[in-house]
mmCIF file of C-alpha atoms in Angstrom:
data_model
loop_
_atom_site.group_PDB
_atom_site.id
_atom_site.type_symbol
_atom_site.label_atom_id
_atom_site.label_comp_id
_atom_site.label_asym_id
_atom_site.label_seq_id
_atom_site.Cartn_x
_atom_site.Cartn_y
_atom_site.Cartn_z
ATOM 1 C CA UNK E 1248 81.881 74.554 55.486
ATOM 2 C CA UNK E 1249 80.670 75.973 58.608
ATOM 3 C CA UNK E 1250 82.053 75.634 61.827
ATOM 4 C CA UNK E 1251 79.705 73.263 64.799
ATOM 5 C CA UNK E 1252 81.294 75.607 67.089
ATOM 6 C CA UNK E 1253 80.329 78.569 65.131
ATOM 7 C CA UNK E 1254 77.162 77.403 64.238
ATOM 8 C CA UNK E 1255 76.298 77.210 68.272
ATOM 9 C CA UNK E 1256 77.454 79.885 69.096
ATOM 10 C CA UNK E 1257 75.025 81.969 67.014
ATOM 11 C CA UNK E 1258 72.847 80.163 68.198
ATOM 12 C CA UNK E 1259 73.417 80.864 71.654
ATOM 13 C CA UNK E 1260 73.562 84.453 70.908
ATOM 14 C CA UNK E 1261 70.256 84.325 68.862
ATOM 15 C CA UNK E 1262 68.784 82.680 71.898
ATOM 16 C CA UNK E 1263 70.073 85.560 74.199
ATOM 17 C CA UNK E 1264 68.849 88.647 71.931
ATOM 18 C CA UNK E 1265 65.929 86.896 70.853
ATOM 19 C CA UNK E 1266 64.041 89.034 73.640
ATOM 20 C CA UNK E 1267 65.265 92.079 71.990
ATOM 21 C CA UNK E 1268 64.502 91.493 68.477
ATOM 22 C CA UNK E 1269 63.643 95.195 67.889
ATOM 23 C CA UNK E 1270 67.973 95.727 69.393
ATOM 24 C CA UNK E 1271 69.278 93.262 66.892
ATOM 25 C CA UNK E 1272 67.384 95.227 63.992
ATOM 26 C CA UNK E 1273 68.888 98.196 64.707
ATOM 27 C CA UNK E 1274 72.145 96.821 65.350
ATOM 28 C CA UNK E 1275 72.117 94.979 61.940
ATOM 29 C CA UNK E 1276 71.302 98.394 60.328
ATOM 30 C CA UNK E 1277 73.523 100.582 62.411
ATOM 31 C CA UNK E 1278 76.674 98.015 61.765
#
């Protein structure tokens, strides 16, 4: 059901804010 093209590009954007894991946590809870 998911998309290849979707599916890379979370993982591309995983792989850029994996640096900033504490960022993505607090975007996840601000959102």
């Amino acid at each position: 059901m998911a998309n290849p093209m979707l599916m890379r590009a979370l993982d591309e954007v995983r792989r850029f804010l994996m640096p900033s894991r504490g960022i993505i946590m607090w975007s996840g809870t601000a959102a």
